Amino acid sequence: MWDSRKIRDSFLMFFEAKDHLLLPSFPLIPNNDPTLLLIGAGMAPFKPMFKGDVPPPAPRVTTCQKCVRVGDIERVGKTSRHHTFFEMLGNFSFGDYYKKETCQWAWEYLTTIMKLDPERLWISIHPEDDEAETIWKNIGIPEEKIFREETNFWGPVGDSGPCGPCSELIYDRGEKYACGPNCKPGCDCDRYIEIWNLVFTGLFKDENGRISNLGKQCIDTGLGFERLVMVMQDKPSPYETELFMPIIKSLREIADINASGEITSVAERVIADHLRSLVFMASDGIFPSNEGRGYVFRRLLRNALKIGRDLGTEEEFLYRLAPVVIENYSDIYPELEDRREYTVKVIKQEETGFLKTLDSGMEIFESIVEHCKQHNESRITGEDVFRLYDTFGFPVELSREMAEEAGLEINEEGFKKEMESQREKGRKSIVRDLAIDFDDSVAVFFNGYKKDSDLDKGLDVELAFINQDKNNKEPGAEIEELKEGESGLVIINPTPFYAESGGQVGDTGEIRDESGDNVASVEDTFNIGNYHVSRVRMIKGSLKKGLRYRAFVDTRRRREIRRHHTATHLLHWALRKVLGTHVKQAGSYVGPYHLRFDFTHFKELTDEEIHEVAELVNTEILESHPITVDVVPMSKALQEGAMALFGEKYGETVRMVSVGDGFSRELCGGTHLEYTGQVGNFIILSETAVGRGLRRIEAVCGFAGLRYLYAIRDAVTESCQILKSKPDNLPQSIRRLKETLREKENMIEQMEKKLSEENAGDFLKEAKDIEGVKVLSKIVSGYTSRALRELGDNLKEGLKSGALFLGQESDGKAVLLFMVTPDLIKKGISAGKLIAAAAEVVDGKGGGKPDFAQAGGKDPSKLSLALKKAEEQLKLELSDKRLEKTRWECLEVD
């Protein structure tokens, strides 16, 4: 059976072999697209490329994109087709290939790679797409397996964008999933499943609904990953696959649900579905709120929490399940592991908050019901339903169910109108969910592309806006004055402070008046909408709106940032020179202390390649090439070979940064040096994988590079002193030390083995009889984990038949090791089940196989009680087995 990882990889490898550039998934937060709240389709991040606003990274691209949609949330868990979070496999062409290749490859992948039965595949096309019908017939699809659908027109994603007719590949899962005898392709049941949608993107729809030619023939396809896994594993729904079952099984443990096998309830499905969305949204930086993306997050969490209440969970439980999702997906999406602690914390805080409002909301609900009955009203108003949802977090399903119990209905249409109004507010919410009421007609200029000597003199600015910043997350109202000790967000005009963008961190510095009596520290600068916004903290005095001040950039910090940014450009050039022109920048971080550069490449770099890249960069640094910046039309920059970075949006005029004679030329809005020699040095710290087809280099330069070299020198010097070695002989001295340690470890291992054999004989004398079974239960001390396992093996061998329970304290924690002989396993006794019960006593958990299990706990003082618990559990299970056997014998006699 194909597992999900193999299926995902097979798709991406298939299209890589057909010259598609493999890109990692984009974040769920759309980049510069106000028409979208969340990425809900594989093509959504590519809209600017289809439109021609941004050059694509390659003519052909393939991705596995994480997506979130909530349009069909009411159907989640009830069908095998609807999820709020899902992965979409896709192949894309930006004016390269079109319908013929797309259809041929889709058929080839499904029937040759996936080996799906061609007889069970159906094709739908747009009523006017005769070309697609001809292509499918030429592939060999019988005419009766091709049908026309009016709905086969896809797009745009958002309010406007590329669109076009589409062709769908539909899989027949068999009669057992049919809704009735008249079930046929296109039916809205779980028999005929659309698994792949091929969109022939050649049109464009504007905000007014007008459709025109896109100007080129493009391809956008979306293959539902969860659906494909379900089909390939022949499961009733995706919820019975490994994409969901680990979550559901953990949920059953938390909620104490007695369920076996893979038959899942709607409640379990919804919780597992919503949890996946919550984990991925939180890891991408989406924070719960009452508008925008945060509103979606809050809605999903509270719906799941309410359903959890129905299952019997009284406390927070979603945060306990979040690690299951992280562990299931972190090898595909490394950012999940990187942000594990934050993700779990966000989910738990929101759970705690909702549980607090739930009781208050119930009181409000009861007062609404009382009002309806007093006034002989049969429906709760849409405004009241929305108030319960928006203020107290009541999902509409909860309000509906409670209303029915009270003999009432809810005004669904009124609620939907309120919801749509809220969604519209969400669509218009500004970047970072910070609402700034600022006059759009006022232009704010960035005036920070200056030499350090000029920046040190300060820039005369007007303080145009002040916003309270109460918790560094959501600002308060606009204010007129910021006083000593307070923090806030300010907009100054013009501003010398670079706002975080393109991977480069924002500037810091000071804003002060001429007298120096009023001083604010600038701690960060970032973009909100079109504005450069600085987060400030008042050092002394105050800042007042409308007054003029002088702004000073921390030029020493800026200089280190510039060093790392110029080094990033040189690194990009060197990687393409050493590895090939397929290398594309896929993300970066440029700060004062280090740089991080993500790039597309299909395998780990060798030591020789890393050394060659570093040497190339340092060579160009020593050459001290001049760095020039030109503002030119986009067309001219591309003609001169400038590299446009994937995912960035450019205007008609761009800023082009060139090194030397133009061997490195990129479109870049960041700050750079005047000469490469000012970088100083360049040292690669690490080269790692961050996803399939995606590598990461971390490096330092300038003073950060010197500090790194000093630290290495000090470490070498100290190591030489300890080992009484010279630097040149240090590796040899370390190898000798390792060999000596290995010899000592072998000696210790032999001694431990001998000791365990000697002790085993004495310990076996302490074995006792429980329900006719020999049981050795003992607390030991001083054993390493390896020696404890060795002791266990010896004791188990000596018991011949029986159960072994060992416990010991190690580093202030409890350690348990249980073993059961094969004859007891045949009677239904499991070491894993026994240790689970014992582990709870020492405030821990553990598990294992029927013959061997281990556990750890926080409370070693209760080891004796834990072993006693294991004995009691074994006695109970043996008694149950004996009683069950007696009953069967009686039945046989009867």
mmCIF file of C-alpha atoms in Angstrom, residues 308-648:
data_model
loop_
_atom_site.group_PDB
_atom_site.id
_atom_site.type_symbol
_atom_site.label_atom_id
_atom_site.label_comp_id
_atom_site.label_asym_id
_atom_site.label_seq_id
_atom_site.Cartn_x
_atom_site.Cartn_y
_atom_site.Cartn_z
ATOM 1 C CA GLY A 308 -15.054 18.448 22.119
ATOM 2 C CA ARG A 309 -17.424 19.420 24.919
ATOM 3 C CA ASP A 310 -20.043 17.184 23.309
ATOM 4 C CA LEU A 311 -17.541 14.317 23.459
ATOM 5 C CA GLY A 312 -17.031 14.878 27.177
ATOM 6 C CA THR A 313 -13.888 17.065 27.325
ATOM 7 C CA GLU A 314 -14.303 19.714 29.997
ATOM 8 C CA GLU A 315 -10.857 21.330 29.752
ATOM 9 C CA GLU A 316 -8.483 22.535 27.066
ATOM 10 C CA PHE A 317 -7.485 19.605 24.844
ATOM 11 C CA LEU A 318 -6.629 20.882 21.359
ATOM 12 C CA TYR A 319 -3.184 22.106 22.427
ATOM 13 C CA ARG A 320 -2.443 18.571 23.655
ATOM 14 C CA LEU A 321 -3.240 17.226 20.178
ATOM 15 C CA ALA A 322 -1.242 19.882 18.303
ATOM 16 C CA PRO A 323 2.103 18.021 18.691
ATOM 17 C CA VAL A 324 0.557 15.018 16.910
ATOM 18 C CA VAL A 325 0.007 17.168 13.809
ATOM 19 C CA ILE A 326 3.480 18.691 14.108
ATOM 20 C CA GLU A 327 5.163 15.301 14.332
ATOM 21 C CA ASN A 328 3.094 13.956 11.433
ATOM 22 C CA TYR A 329 4.068 16.775 9.063
ATOM 23 C CA SER A 330 7.312 18.391 10.264
ATOM 24 C CA ASP A 331 9.492 16.414 7.861
ATOM 25 C CA ILE A 332 7.478 17.940 4.986
ATOM 26 C CA TYR A 333 6.967 21.384 6.553
ATOM 27 C CA PRO A 334 9.981 22.105 8.826
ATOM 28 C CA GLU A 335 8.460 25.386 10.003
ATOM 29 C CA LEU A 336 6.037 23.354 12.151
ATOM 30 C CA GLU A 337 8.858 22.048 14.328
ATOM 31 C CA ASP A 338 10.618 25.426 14.341
ATOM 32 C CA ARG A 339 7.467 27.085 15.747
ATOM 33 C CA ARG A 340 6.196 24.203 17.877
ATOM 34 C CA GLU A 341 6.282 26.047 21.203
ATOM 35 C CA TYR A 342 4.598 29.159 19.784
ATOM 36 C CA THR A 343 1.892 27.138 18.006
ATOM 37 C CA VAL A 344 0.965 25.120 21.093
ATOM 38 C CA LYS A 345 0.927 28.270 23.223
ATOM 39 C CA VAL A 346 -1.355 30.202 20.849
ATOM 40 C CA ILE A 347 -3.859 27.336 20.674
ATOM 41 C CA LYS A 348 -3.887 26.817 24.441
ATOM 42 C CA GLN A 349 -4.364 30.528 25.193
ATOM 43 C CA GLU A 350 -7.303 30.747 22.809
ATOM 44 C CA GLU A 351 -8.858 27.601 24.290
ATOM 45 C CA THR A 352 -8.532 29.003 27.801
ATOM 46 C CA GLY A 353 -10.070 32.301 26.728
ATOM 47 C CA PHE A 354 -13.081 30.671 25.064
ATOM 48 C CA LEU A 355 -13.794 28.394 28.005
ATOM 49 C CA LYS A 356 -13.948 31.514 30.169
ATOM 50 C CA THR A 357 -16.469 33.195 27.860
ATOM 51 C CA LEU A 358 -18.526 30.050 27.329
ATOM 52 C CA ASP A 359 -20.279 30.311 30.686
ATOM 53 C CA SER A 360 -20.899 34.045 30.215
ATOM 54 C CA GLY A 361 -22.283 33.375 26.769
ATOM 55 C CA MET A 362 -24.678 30.782 28.149
ATOM 56 C CA GLU A 363 -26.126 33.392 30.490
ATOM 57 C CA ILE A 364 -26.656 35.777 27.563
ATOM 58 C CA PHE A 365 -28.219 32.991 25.513
ATOM 59 C CA GLU A 366 -30.660 32.157 28.279
ATOM 60 C CA SER A 367 -31.677 35.833 28.537
ATOM 61 C CA ILE A 368 -32.265 35.902 24.756
ATOM 62 C CA VAL A 369 -34.462 32.794 24.996
ATOM 63 C CA GLU A 370 -36.422 34.343 27.859
ATOM 64 C CA HIS A 371 -36.947 37.507 25.801
ATOM 65 C CA CYS A 372 -38.259 35.486 22.837
ATOM 66 C CA LYS A 373 -40.738 33.589 24.989
ATOM 67 C CA GLN A 374 -42.005 36.727 26.697
ATOM 68 C CA HIS A 375 -42.635 38.382 23.316
ATOM 69 C CA ASN A 376 -43.981 35.243 21.597
ATOM 70 C CA GLU A 377 -41.112 35.279 19.105
ATOM 71 C CA SER A 378 -40.181 31.961 17.476
ATOM 72 C CA ARG A 379 -36.796 33.007 16.091
ATOM 73 C CA ILE A 380 -33.629 34.390 17.606
ATOM 74 C CA THR A 381 -32.502 37.360 15.521
ATOM 75 C CA GLY A 382 -29.461 37.178 13.258
ATOM 76 C CA GLU A 383 -27.920 40.024 15.244
ATOM 77 C CA ASP A 384 -28.191 38.056 18.500
ATOM 78 C CA VAL A 385 -26.798 34.896 16.903
ATOM 79 C CA PHE A 386 -23.882 36.876 15.528
ATOM 80 C CA ARG A 387 -23.313 38.575 18.901
ATOM 81 C CA LEU A 388 -23.090 35.167 20.542
ATOM 82 C CA TYR A 389 -20.647 34.094 17.858
ATOM 83 C CA ASP A 390 -18.548 37.249 17.707
ATOM 84 C CA THR A 391 -18.415 38.242 21.365
ATOM 85 C CA PHE A 392 -18.657 34.896 23.122
ATOM 86 C CA GLY A 393 -17.321 32.653 20.401
ATOM 87 C CA PHE A 394 -20.464 30.538 19.979
ATOM 88 C CA PRO A 395 -20.367 28.703 16.638
ATOM 89 C CA VAL A 396 -23.663 29.087 14.784
ATOM 90 C CA GLU A 397 -24.173 25.321 15.074
ATOM 91 C CA LEU A 398 -24.127 25.633 18.869
ATOM 92 C CA SER A 399 -26.672 28.453 18.830
ATOM 93 C CA ARG A 400 -28.887 26.470 16.433
ATOM 94 C CA GLU A 401 -28.813 23.314 18.564
ATOM 95 C CA MET A 402 -29.515 25.167 21.790
ATOM 96 C CA ALA A 403 -32.312 27.121 20.126
ATOM 97 C CA GLU A 404 -33.943 23.883 18.946
ATOM 98 C CA GLU A 405 -33.747 22.490 22.473
ATOM 99 C CA ALA A 406 -35.597 25.628 23.631
ATOM 100 C CA GLY A 407 -38.232 25.223 20.905
ATOM 101 C CA LEU A 408 -36.871 28.121 18.822
ATOM 102 C CA GLU A 409 -35.194 28.725 15.469
ATOM 103 C CA ILE A 410 -32.434 31.109 14.531
ATOM 104 C CA ASN A 411 -32.508 33.690 11.754
ATOM 105 C CA GLU A 412 -29.858 32.135 9.528
ATOM 106 C CA GLU A 413 -30.146 34.739 6.790
ATOM 107 C CA GLY A 414 -29.720 37.566 9.265
ATOM 108 C CA PHE A 415 -26.682 35.809 10.726
ATOM 109 C CA LYS A 416 -25.192 35.318 7.264
ATOM 110 C CA LYS A 417 -25.578 39.015 6.497
ATOM 111 C CA GLU A 418 -23.756 39.890 9.711
ATOM 112 C CA MET A 419 -21.081 37.333 8.881
ATOM 113 C CA GLU A 420 -20.612 38.669 5.372
ATOM 114 C CA SER A 421 -20.225 42.157 6.771
ATOM 115 C CA GLN A 422 -17.545 40.844 9.128
ATOM 116 C CA ARG A 423 -15.809 38.955 6.329
ATOM 117 C CA GLU A 424 -15.709 42.112 4.248
ATOM 118 C CA LYS A 425 -14.040 43.895 7.135
ATOM 119 C CA GLY A 426 -11.607 41.002 7.320
ATOM 120 C CA ARG A 427 -10.740 41.267 3.632
ATOM 121 C CA LYS A 428 -9.895 44.899 4.134
ATOM 122 C CA SER A 429 -7.846 44.324 7.271
ATOM 123 C CA ILE A 430 -4.348 45.672 6.845
ATOM 124 C CA VAL A 431 -1.118 43.721 6.983
ATOM 125 C CA ARG A 432 -0.345 42.418 10.513
ATOM 126 C CA ASP A 433 -4.006 43.016 11.413
ATOM 127 C CA LEU A 434 -3.059 46.510 12.637
ATOM 128 C CA ALA A 435 -5.710 49.049 11.686
ATOM 129 C CA ILE A 436 -4.265 52.505 11.108
ATOM 130 C CA ASP A 437 -6.677 55.304 10.378
ATOM 131 C CA PHE A 438 -4.323 57.447 8.294
ATOM 132 C CA ASP A 439 -5.029 59.792 5.411
ATOM 133 C CA ASP A 440 -4.140 57.871 2.223
ATOM 134 C CA SER A 441 -3.618 61.147 0.382
ATOM 135 C CA VAL A 442 -0.562 61.912 2.516
ATOM 136 C CA ALA A 443 2.641 60.545 0.953
ATOM 137 C CA VAL A 444 5.253 59.129 3.318
ATOM 138 C CA PHE A 445 8.742 59.070 1.814
ATOM 139 C CA PHE A 446 11.616 56.748 2.645
ATOM 140 C CA ASN A 447 14.763 58.847 2.570
ATOM 141 C CA GLY A 448 17.258 56.340 3.937
ATOM 142 C CA TYR A 449 19.420 55.440 0.917
ATOM 143 C CA LYS A 450 22.232 57.641 2.210
ATOM 144 C CA LYS A 451 25.817 57.300 3.311
ATOM 145 C CA ASP A 452 26.425 56.654 6.997
ATOM 146 C CA SER A 453 28.039 60.060 7.405
ATOM 147 C CA ASP A 454 24.839 61.739 6.186
ATOM 148 C CA LEU A 455 22.580 59.555 8.307
ATOM 149 C CA ASP A 456 24.664 60.377 11.400
ATOM 150 C CA LYS A 457 23.659 64.038 10.989
ATOM 151 C CA GLY A 458 20.001 63.093 11.401
ATOM 152 C CA LEU A 459 16.997 63.765 9.188
ATOM 153 C CA ASP A 460 14.468 66.516 9.828
ATOM 154 C CA VAL A 461 11.048 64.804 10.099
ATOM 155 C CA GLU A 462 7.454 65.497 11.057
ATOM 156 C CA LEU A 463 5.689 63.157 13.467
ATOM 157 C CA ALA A 464 2.552 62.385 11.460
ATOM 158 C CA PHE A 465 0.957 59.600 13.485
ATOM 159 C CA ILE A 466 1.101 57.983 16.939
ATOM 160 C CA ASN A 467 -0.654 54.784 17.934
ATOM 161 C CA GLN A 468 -0.724 53.157 21.355
ATOM 162 C CA ASP A 469 1.057 49.819 21.458
ATOM 163 C CA LYS A 470 -0.250 48.051 24.522
ATOM 164 C CA ASN A 471 0.937 44.497 24.003
ATOM 165 C CA ASN A 472 3.151 44.485 20.895
ATOM 166 C CA LYS A 473 0.384 42.613 19.049
ATOM 167 C CA GLU A 474 -2.680 44.782 18.677
ATOM 168 C CA PRO A 475 -2.361 48.554 19.039
ATOM 169 C CA GLY A 476 -4.862 50.736 20.770
ATOM 170 C CA ALA A 477 -6.324 53.992 19.521
ATOM 171 C CA GLU A 478 -4.517 56.891 17.873
ATOM 172 C CA ILE A 479 -3.184 59.373 20.402
ATOM 173 C CA GLU A 480 -1.699 62.876 20.313
ATOM 174 C CA GLU A 481 1.259 62.340 22.625
ATOM 175 C CA LEU A 482 3.553 59.535 23.732
ATOM 176 C CA LYS A 483 4.945 60.035 27.227
ATOM 177 C CA GLU A 484 8.057 58.872 29.053
ATOM 178 C CA GLY A 485 8.074 55.105 29.649
ATOM 179 C CA GLU A 486 5.339 54.432 27.064
ATOM 180 C CA SER A 487 5.658 52.454 23.836
ATOM 181 C CA GLY A 488 3.877 53.071 20.581
ATOM 182 C CA LEU A 489 3.829 52.930 16.803
ATOM 183 C CA VAL A 490 4.759 56.085 14.932
ATOM 184 C CA ILE A 491 4.889 57.280 11.343
ATOM 185 C CA ILE A 492 7.358 60.031 10.541
ATOM 186 C CA ASN A 493 7.559 61.905 7.268
ATOM 187 C CA PRO A 494 10.022 61.511 5.646
ATOM 188 C CA THR A 495 11.656 58.490 7.323
ATOM 189 C CA PRO A 496 15.284 57.347 7.182
ATOM 190 C CA PHE A 497 14.396 54.007 8.824
ATOM 191 C CA TYR A 498 14.335 51.025 6.469
ATOM 192 C CA ALA A 499 11.224 48.881 7.009
ATOM 193 C CA GLU A 500 11.626 45.117 7.198
ATOM 194 C CA SER A 501 11.280 43.875 3.646
ATOM 195 C CA GLY A 502 12.805 41.407 1.202
ATOM 196 C CA GLY A 503 14.406 39.484 4.059
ATOM 197 C CA GLN A 504 16.257 42.514 5.452
ATOM 198 C CA VAL A 505 15.384 43.430 9.029
ATOM 199 C CA GLY A 506 14.083 46.866 9.916
ATOM 200 C CA ASP A 507 16.229 49.738 11.150
ATOM 201 C CA THR A 508 16.588 50.920 14.724
ATOM 202 C CA GLY A 509 17.794 54.256 16.066
ATOM 203 C CA GLU A 510 16.457 57.360 17.804
ATOM 204 C CA ILE A 511 13.952 60.182 17.342
ATOM 205 C CA ARG A 512 14.695 63.299 19.375
ATOM 206 C CA ASP A 513 14.211 67.058 19.392
ATOM 207 C CA GLU A 514 16.981 69.621 18.963
ATOM 208 C CA SER A 515 17.354 70.136 22.712
ATOM 209 C CA GLY A 516 17.736 66.435 23.480
ATOM 210 C CA ASP A 517 15.128 66.711 26.240
ATOM 211 C CA ASN A 518 12.694 64.471 24.366
ATOM 212 C CA VAL A 519 14.156 61.159 23.149
ATOM 213 C CA ALA A 520 12.519 57.970 21.825
ATOM 214 C CA SER A 521 14.330 54.746 21.027
ATOM 215 C CA VAL A 522 13.331 53.190 17.694
ATOM 216 C CA GLU A 523 13.278 49.435 18.322
ATOM 217 C CA ASP A 524 11.966 48.161 14.984
ATOM 218 C CA THR A 525 10.584 49.361 11.659
ATOM 219 C CA PHE A 526 8.145 47.492 9.435
ATOM 220 C CA ASN A 527 5.483 47.998 6.784
ATOM 221 C CA ILE A 528 1.767 48.370 7.467
ATOM 222 C CA GLY A 529 0.061 48.816 4.142
ATOM 223 C CA ASN A 530 2.099 51.425 2.285
ATOM 224 C CA TYR A 531 3.593 52.984 5.394
ATOM 225 C CA HIS A 532 6.931 52.648 7.144
ATOM 226 C CA VAL A 533 5.936 52.245 10.786
ATOM 227 C CA SER A 534 8.440 52.396 13.644
ATOM 228 C CA ARG A 535 7.905 50.851 17.061
ATOM 229 C CA VAL A 536 9.315 53.259 19.639
ATOM 230 C CA ARG A 537 9.847 53.439 23.390
ATOM 231 C CA MET A 538 10.075 56.796 25.128
ATOM 232 C CA ILE A 539 13.384 57.238 26.959
ATOM 233 C CA LYS A 540 12.651 60.695 28.329
ATOM 234 C CA GLY A 541 10.259 63.542 27.711
ATOM 235 C CA SER A 542 7.518 62.997 25.152
ATOM 236 C CA LEU A 543 6.717 62.936 21.425
ATOM 237 C CA LYS A 544 3.781 64.959 20.100
ATOM 238 C CA LYS A 545 1.924 64.561 16.855
ATOM 239 C CA GLY A 546 2.517 67.346 14.337
ATOM 240 C CA LEU A 547 5.839 68.517 15.792
ATOM 241 C CA ARG A 548 9.195 68.252 14.030
ATOM 242 C CA TYR A 549 12.080 66.112 15.284
ATOM 243 C CA ARG A 550 15.361 64.667 14.067
ATOM 244 C CA ALA A 551 15.591 60.980 13.247
ATOM 245 C CA PHE A 552 18.901 59.108 13.608
ATOM 246 C CA VAL A 553 19.505 55.639 12.202
ATOM 247 C CA ASP A 554 21.766 53.313 14.190
ATOM 248 C CA THR A 555 24.380 53.380 11.425
ATOM 249 C CA ARG A 556 26.731 50.934 13.104
ATOM 250 C CA ARG A 557 23.969 48.307 13.085
ATOM 251 C CA ARG A 558 22.861 49.342 9.590
ATOM 252 C CA ARG A 559 26.457 48.898 8.347
ATOM 253 C CA GLU A 560 26.538 45.294 9.571
ATOM 254 C CA ILE A 561 23.181 44.652 7.900
ATOM 255 C CA ARG A 562 24.502 46.117 4.654
ATOM 256 C CA ARG A 563 27.525 43.825 4.843
ATOM 257 C CA HIS A 564 25.318 40.774 5.174
ATOM 258 C CA HIS A 565 22.944 41.940 2.415
ATOM 259 C CA THR A 566 25.724 42.486 -0.118
ATOM 260 C CA ALA A 567 27.202 39.132 0.922
ATOM 261 C CA THR A 568 23.814 37.533 0.184
ATOM 262 C CA HIS A 569 23.956 38.782 -3.409
ATOM 263 C CA LEU A 570 27.487 37.438 -3.798
ATOM 264 C CA LEU A 571 26.406 34.100 -2.311
ATOM 265 C CA HIS A 572 23.496 33.855 -4.764
ATOM 266 C CA TRP A 573 25.855 34.480 -7.675
ATOM 267 C CA ALA A 574 28.425 31.956 -6.397
ATOM 268 C CA LEU A 575 25.821 29.227 -5.883
ATOM 269 C CA ARG A 576 24.563 29.602 -9.443
ATOM 270 C CA LYS A 577 28.136 29.494 -10.724
ATOM 271 C CA VAL A 578 29.049 26.337 -8.778
ATOM 272 C CA LEU A 579 25.761 24.413 -8.817
ATOM 273 C CA GLY A 580 24.028 25.687 -11.957
ATOM 274 C CA THR A 581 21.493 28.254 -13.067
ATOM 275 C CA HIS A 582 18.617 26.202 -11.681
ATOM 276 C CA VAL A 583 19.479 27.728 -8.300
ATOM 277 C CA LYS A 584 16.884 30.347 -7.332
ATOM 278 C CA GLN A 585 16.526 32.334 -4.145
ATOM 279 C CA ALA A 586 13.552 31.005 -2.163
ATOM 280 C CA GLY A 587 13.785 33.172 0.945
ATOM 281 C CA SER A 588 16.317 34.995 3.061
ATOM 282 C CA TYR A 589 17.055 36.679 6.356
ATOM 283 C CA VAL A 590 19.518 39.557 6.458
ATOM 284 C CA GLY A 591 20.414 40.875 9.904
ATOM 285 C CA PRO A 592 23.353 42.515 11.659
ATOM 286 C CA TYR A 593 24.740 39.270 13.091
ATOM 287 C CA HIS A 594 24.159 36.654 10.405
ATOM 288 C CA LEU A 595 22.434 35.873 7.128
ATOM 289 C CA ARG A 596 20.226 32.988 6.062
ATOM 290 C CA PHE A 597 19.750 32.116 2.395
ATOM 291 C CA ASP A 598 17.209 29.559 1.119
ATOM 292 C CA PHE A 599 17.598 28.312 -2.434
ATOM 293 C CA THR A 600 16.319 25.651 -4.778
ATOM 294 C CA HIS A 601 18.631 22.685 -5.243
ATOM 295 C CA PHE A 602 17.974 18.967 -5.436
ATOM 296 C CA LYS A 603 20.640 17.548 -3.096
ATOM 297 C CA GLU A 604 23.010 18.261 -0.217
ATOM 298 C CA LEU A 605 26.126 20.251 -1.089
ATOM 299 C CA THR A 606 29.416 18.416 -0.812
ATOM 300 C CA ASP A 607 32.251 19.810 1.307
ATOM 301 C CA GLU A 608 34.085 20.651 -1.917
ATOM 302 C CA GLU A 609 31.106 22.615 -3.241
ATOM 303 C CA ILE A 610 30.729 24.532 0.025
ATOM 304 C CA HIS A 611 34.425 25.415 0.016
ATOM 305 C CA GLU A 612 34.269 26.495 -3.615
ATOM 306 C CA VAL A 613 31.262 28.752 -2.978
ATOM 307 C CA ALA A 614 32.918 30.359 0.054
ATOM 308 C CA GLU A 615 36.170 30.883 -1.840
ATOM 309 C CA LEU A 616 34.380 32.515 -4.777
ATOM 310 C CA VAL A 617 32.584 34.945 -2.454
ATOM 311 C CA ASN A 618 35.756 35.840 -0.555
ATOM 312 C CA THR A 619 37.653 36.309 -3.809
ATOM 313 C CA GLU A 620 35.135 38.900 -5.003
ATOM 314 C CA ILE A 621 35.250 40.572 -1.578
ATOM 315 C CA LEU A 622 39.041 40.929 -1.822
ATOM 316 C CA GLU A 623 38.688 42.340 -5.359
ATOM 317 C CA SER A 624 36.680 45.190 -3.790
ATOM 318 C CA HIS A 625 34.371 45.681 -6.778
ATOM 319 C CA PRO A 626 32.246 48.840 -6.866
ATOM 320 C CA ILE A 627 28.534 48.400 -6.174
ATOM 321 C CA THR A 628 26.154 50.539 -8.202
ATOM 322 C CA VAL A 629 22.450 51.192 -7.775
ATOM 323 C CA ASP A 630 20.277 52.292 -10.707
ATOM 324 C CA VAL A 631 16.576 53.029 -10.883
ATOM 325 C CA VAL A 632 15.448 51.849 -14.316
ATOM 326 C CA PRO A 633 12.337 50.580 -16.122
ATOM 327 C CA MET A 634 11.562 46.945 -15.395
ATOM 328 C CA SER A 635 11.981 46.004 -19.048
ATOM 329 C CA LYS A 636 15.477 47.524 -19.183
ATOM 330 C CA ALA A 637 16.549 45.734 -15.984
ATOM 331 C CA LEU A 638 15.460 42.368 -17.354
ATOM 332 C CA GLN A 639 17.203 43.075 -20.673
ATOM 333 C CA GLU A 640 20.439 43.687 -18.742
ATOM 334 C CA GLY A 641 20.090 40.318 -17.025
ATOM 335 C CA ALA A 642 18.930 41.455 -13.603
ATOM 336 C CA MET A 643 17.486 38.660 -11.478
ATOM 337 C CA ALA A 644 13.956 39.234 -10.247
ATOM 338 C CA LEU A 645 13.303 37.371 -7.010
ATOM 339 C CA PHE A 646 10.462 34.899 -6.985
ATOM 340 C CA GLY A 647 7.379 36.008 -5.080
ATOM 341 C CA GLU A 648 8.317 39.702 -5.046
#
